[in-house]
Amino acid sequence: MKHSPLPASSQLLRFGVIGVVVTGLAAGFAWTAGWVGPQRLSAQAFVDRFEENGGVHPGYRRAHAKGLCVSGWFESSGAAAGLSTAEVFQPGRLPVLARLSIGSGSPHTPDIASPVRSLALLIEQSNGEQWRTAMNTPPVLPVGTPEAFFEQVGAMRPDPATGKPDPATMQAFFAKHPESASFLRWAASNQPSSSFATTRYHGIHAFNLIAADGSIQPVRWALQPLAEAEPLQPDGDPNQLQQEFSARLAQQPARWQLLLTLAEPDDPVADSSQAWPAERAQLEAGVVVIERAEAQLGGACQDVNFDPLVLPSGIQASADPILRARSSAYAESFRRRTREGAPQAAAQPEQGAKP
Amino acid sequence: MSRPQIFPWPLRLLHWLMAVALLGMLFVGVGMVASVEGSQPTLVAWHKSLGVVLLALVCLRLVLRLLLPTPPLPADMPGVQKLAAHASHWLLYALMFAQPLVGWAMQSAAGYPLVLFGQWPLPALLAENAGHYSLLREAHAWLAYTLFATILLHLAAGLYHGLIRRDGVLEAMLGKQRPL
Ligand code: HEM
């Protein structure tokens, strides 16, 4: 079986070949991971930027850090059953685990100091599939690409003197991004209400509903409150909205109608900065009913990552690039906070409403 | 018992299939955790389903490896090298089991549903627990780096046999019968 020995020079050459193959693979791996090579926009860079703005609060979400765990159910009307095979849209009732929050990256921000409020839902189907969605008050985003969104988060860095974003920087950002017009119109007309329960929340991105015959209908969803809104009256309590919500639940549950807006063929379905024409058809897909609230620390929503791409079959992500970038940023935030462990409730006395 | 010169074809097929798939999984894995490209969600979905398929394949492979006759290492190989060869092969098997199991378990611990190829819901391996998720998530990364390093070593050793020692070890997996 023995070969005659190789001459030293060709042995050296062959060792060289082996070396090149192995180091080439290793270098390709490091490049793919982003450890070497050009700086690319990454999930880690996004979360770093959130941390620069809101500070690092171990164990808390890197965005929407302050919130309240709530739960109830979704009563589907079946109105969207013809558009999507997902069980959530068939007539019937499914349990809901949800979280109400404000937009800030710090768990210590007063409830009414943040212009953005959010409602995130997790609806579990009987086959184990889930629909997770994280909704915000604005119906559109100021910009439509992850790169521009990254720039926006940078422009929102709080000025150390005021603790707020620098208005001149924000203005310059919006001027550079005329696609923000739709968002700015909303921001100018938005009247914050006195309650999480009377706030309208938007899914912002388009999603595709898949019918039994395979046909695709892009939609945007929103939760329209069923209770009458009243204007916000600041009462000095940093947890004003959480307190109000818990007190309200002692009287009656909070309810929202789930509205699906149906896109027409030429509507922008891959750009969350662009609104659709107001006359688009809407479906009342069902009612979200929330009847219990608990502090997030130790609450059922604390360890839930409301990744908007956890979808049941029958609902799919659209091509919206910001929607598609969200999942990996959420995963990175979840990885960091679970590595730190849950924050201690006693160390955060101002956190959360009494259940 | 007479041992063959080359690996039986089912083991060769599984070896090369899994070699390509595992390298693909490793590259896609480290790429997708950083990526904010539009392809990212699709890559993650494929990563999970293909990972579960690889778990099934390594089970099959282990059974075949224990049942089918395999060629011996060359008699003139130094003892340390033989030991290193055997140890690294069983390390590779251990990692090929652990890596997808940890991936699946970390999905369960985070409370994410796992639906194979968007069609077949799989059961959770563990109860939801954020602390367990975190340990498994870090393990999925470190086991992956260890697997990649072991694969590189294994590749270097295979090429050393094929190009330098030229002792038939590489040919045994390539399936080249040598004249007796
Ligand atoms: C042999 C099979 C597998 C290999 C070689 C592999 C490899 C990898 C690698 C290299 C990473 C990147 C780790 C990092 O850089 O942090 C990764 C991430 C990941 N893997 Fe796997 N994996 C395998 C199986 C699985 C399975 C079976 C699942 C789930 C069912 C899974 C789910 C995931 C997920 C979700 C991530 C991303 C986690 C995050 O974004 O936080 N993997 N995998």
mmCIF file of C-alpha atoms and ligand atoms in Angstrom, chain A residues 29 33 35 327-328 331-332 335, chain B residues 21-22 25-33 40 44 47-52 54-55 95-96 99-107 112 114 133 137 140-142 144-145 147, ligand 1:
data_model
loop_
_atom_site.group_PDB
_atom_site.id
_atom_site.type_symbol
_atom_site.label_atom_id
_atom_site.label_comp_id
_atom_site.label_asym_id
_atom_site.label_seq_id
_atom_site.Cartn_x
_atom_site.Cartn_y
_atom_site.Cartn_z
ATOM 1 C CA PHE A 29 -16.735 31.730 8.393
ATOM 2 C CA ALA A 33 -20.359 36.062 10.953
ATOM 3 C CA TRP A 35 -16.235 39.252 12.813
ATOM 4 C CA SER A 327 -37.001 39.430 14.134
ATOM 5 C CA SER A 328 -33.216 39.289 14.487
ATOM 6 C CA ALA A 331 -33.804 37.912 19.187
ATOM 7 C CA GLU A 332 -30.668 39.870 20.117
ATOM 8 C CA ARG A 335 -30.639 37.001 24.205
ATOM 9 C CA ALA B 21 -25.346 20.321 5.119
ATOM 10 C CA LEU B 22 -23.453 20.923 8.373
ATOM 11 C CA MET B 25 -25.883 25.205 8.653
ATOM 12 C CA LEU B 26 -22.809 26.661 10.359
ATOM 13 C CA PHE B 27 -22.355 29.436 7.795
ATOM 14 C CA VAL B 28 -26.071 30.245 7.628
ATOM 15 C CA GLY B 29 -26.230 30.145 11.433
ATOM 16 C CA VAL B 30 -23.540 32.728 12.135
ATOM 17 C CA GLY B 31 -24.714 34.841 9.201
ATOM 18 C CA MET B 32 -28.373 34.962 10.158
ATOM 19 C CA VAL B 33 -27.899 35.997 13.805
ATOM 20 C CA GLN B 40 -33.048 36.534 7.322
ATOM 21 C CA VAL B 44 -33.942 31.024 10.086
ATOM 22 C CA HIS B 47 -32.121 26.499 9.517
ATOM 23 C CA LYS B 48 -34.593 25.095 12.047
ATOM 24 C CA SER B 49 -36.205 22.565 9.736
ATOM 25 C CA LEU B 50 -32.948 21.387 8.189
ATOM 26 C CA GLY B 51 -31.438 21.139 11.682
ATOM 27 C CA VAL B 52 -34.176 18.741 12.760
ATOM 28 C CA LEU B 54 -29.919 16.515 10.442
ATOM 29 C CA LEU B 55 -30.792 15.197 13.891
ATOM 30 C CA LEU B 95 -21.494 17.359 18.482
ATOM 31 C CA MET B 96 -23.719 16.325 15.576
ATOM 32 C CA GLN B 99 -26.034 20.800 18.256
ATOM 33 C CA PRO B 100 -29.525 20.214 16.800
ATOM 34 C CA LEU B 101 -30.858 18.922 20.133
ATOM 35 C CA VAL B 102 -29.724 22.120 21.851
ATOM 36 C CA GLY B 103 -31.222 24.176 18.990
ATOM 37 C CA TRP B 104 -34.595 22.485 19.346
ATOM 38 C CA ALA B 105 -34.500 22.638 23.152
ATOM 39 C CA MET B 106 -33.672 26.357 23.129
ATOM 40 C CA GLN B 107 -36.703 27.030 20.912
ATOM 41 C CA TYR B 112 -41.495 29.433 20.280
ATOM 42 C CA LEU B 114 -41.514 24.747 16.033
ATOM 43 C CA TYR B 133 -33.186 29.419 27.157
ATOM 44 C CA ARG B 137 -28.666 29.807 23.412
ATOM 45 C CA HIS B 140 -25.785 26.597 20.656
ATOM 46 C CA ALA B 141 -23.166 29.180 19.707
ATOM 47 C CA TRP B 142 -20.207 27.573 21.534
ATOM 48 C CA ALA B 144 -21.268 25.383 16.866
ATOM 49 C CA TYR B 145 -17.825 26.994 17.065
ATOM 50 C CA LEU B 147 -18.109 21.737 15.763
HETATM 51 C C1 HEM C 1 -26.581 20.411 13.129
HETATM 52 C C2 HEM C 1 -27.433 21.313 13.251
HETATM 53 C C3 HEM C 1 -27.207 22.767 13.558
HETATM 54 C C4 HEM C 1 -26.107 23.561 13.369
HETATM 55 C C5 HEM C 1 -24.766 23.177 12.796
HETATM 56 C C6 HEM C 1 -26.468 24.869 13.836
HETATM 57 C C7 HEM C 1 -25.623 25.972 13.835
HETATM 58 C C8 HEM C 1 -25.967 27.232 14.278
HETATM 59 C C9 HEM C 1 -25.079 28.361 14.355
HETATM 60 C C10 HEM C 1 -23.622 28.367 13.946
HETATM 61 C C11 HEM C 1 -25.780 29.410 14.835
HETATM 62 C C12 HEM C 1 -25.250 30.806 15.131
HETATM 63 C C13 HEM C 1 -24.869 30.904 16.579
HETATM 64 C C14 HEM C 1 -24.269 32.244 16.935
HETATM 65 O O1 HEM C 1 -23.400 32.711 16.186
HETATM 66 O O2 HEM C 1 -24.673 32.819 17.950
HETATM 67 C C15 HEM C 1 -27.132 28.974 15.029
HETATM 68 C C16 HEM C 1 -28.167 29.780 15.471
HETATM 69 C C17 HEM C 1 -29.474 29.356 15.591
HETATM 70 N N1 HEM C 1 -29.935 28.060 15.494
HETATM 71 FE FE1 HEM C 1 -28.842 26.439 14.907
HETATM 72 N N2 HEM C 1 -27.766 24.858 14.287
HETATM 73 C C18 HEM C 1 -28.252 23.589 14.141
HETATM 74 C C19 HEM C 1 -29.502 23.121 14.466
HETATM 75 C C20 HEM C 1 -30.566 23.913 14.892
HETATM 76 C C21 HEM C 1 -31.894 23.455 15.190
HETATM 77 C C22 HEM C 1 -32.368 22.014 15.098
HETATM 78 C C23 HEM C 1 -32.617 24.538 15.561
HETATM 79 C C24 HEM C 1 -34.067 24.665 15.965
HETATM 80 C C25 HEM C 1 -34.952 23.797 15.780
HETATM 81 C C26 HEM C 1 -31.740 25.685 15.482
HETATM 82 C C27 HEM C 1 -32.125 26.971 15.745
HETATM 83 C C28 HEM C 1 -31.290 28.067 15.709
HETATM 84 C C29 HEM C 1 -31.750 29.409 15.925
HETATM 85 C C30 HEM C 1 -33.186 29.874 16.179
HETATM 86 C C31 HEM C 1 -30.611 30.229 15.868
HETATM 87 C C32 HEM C 1 -30.571 31.755 16.017
HETATM 88 C C33 HEM C 1 -30.748 32.140 17.435
HETATM 89 C C34 HEM C 1 -30.893 33.636 17.645
HETATM 90 O O3 HEM C 1 -31.038 34.397 16.683
HETATM 91 O O4 HEM C 1 -30.884 34.023 18.817
HETATM 92 N N3 HEM C 1 -30.486 25.265 15.084
HETATM 93 N N4 HEM C 1 -27.211 27.641 14.701
#
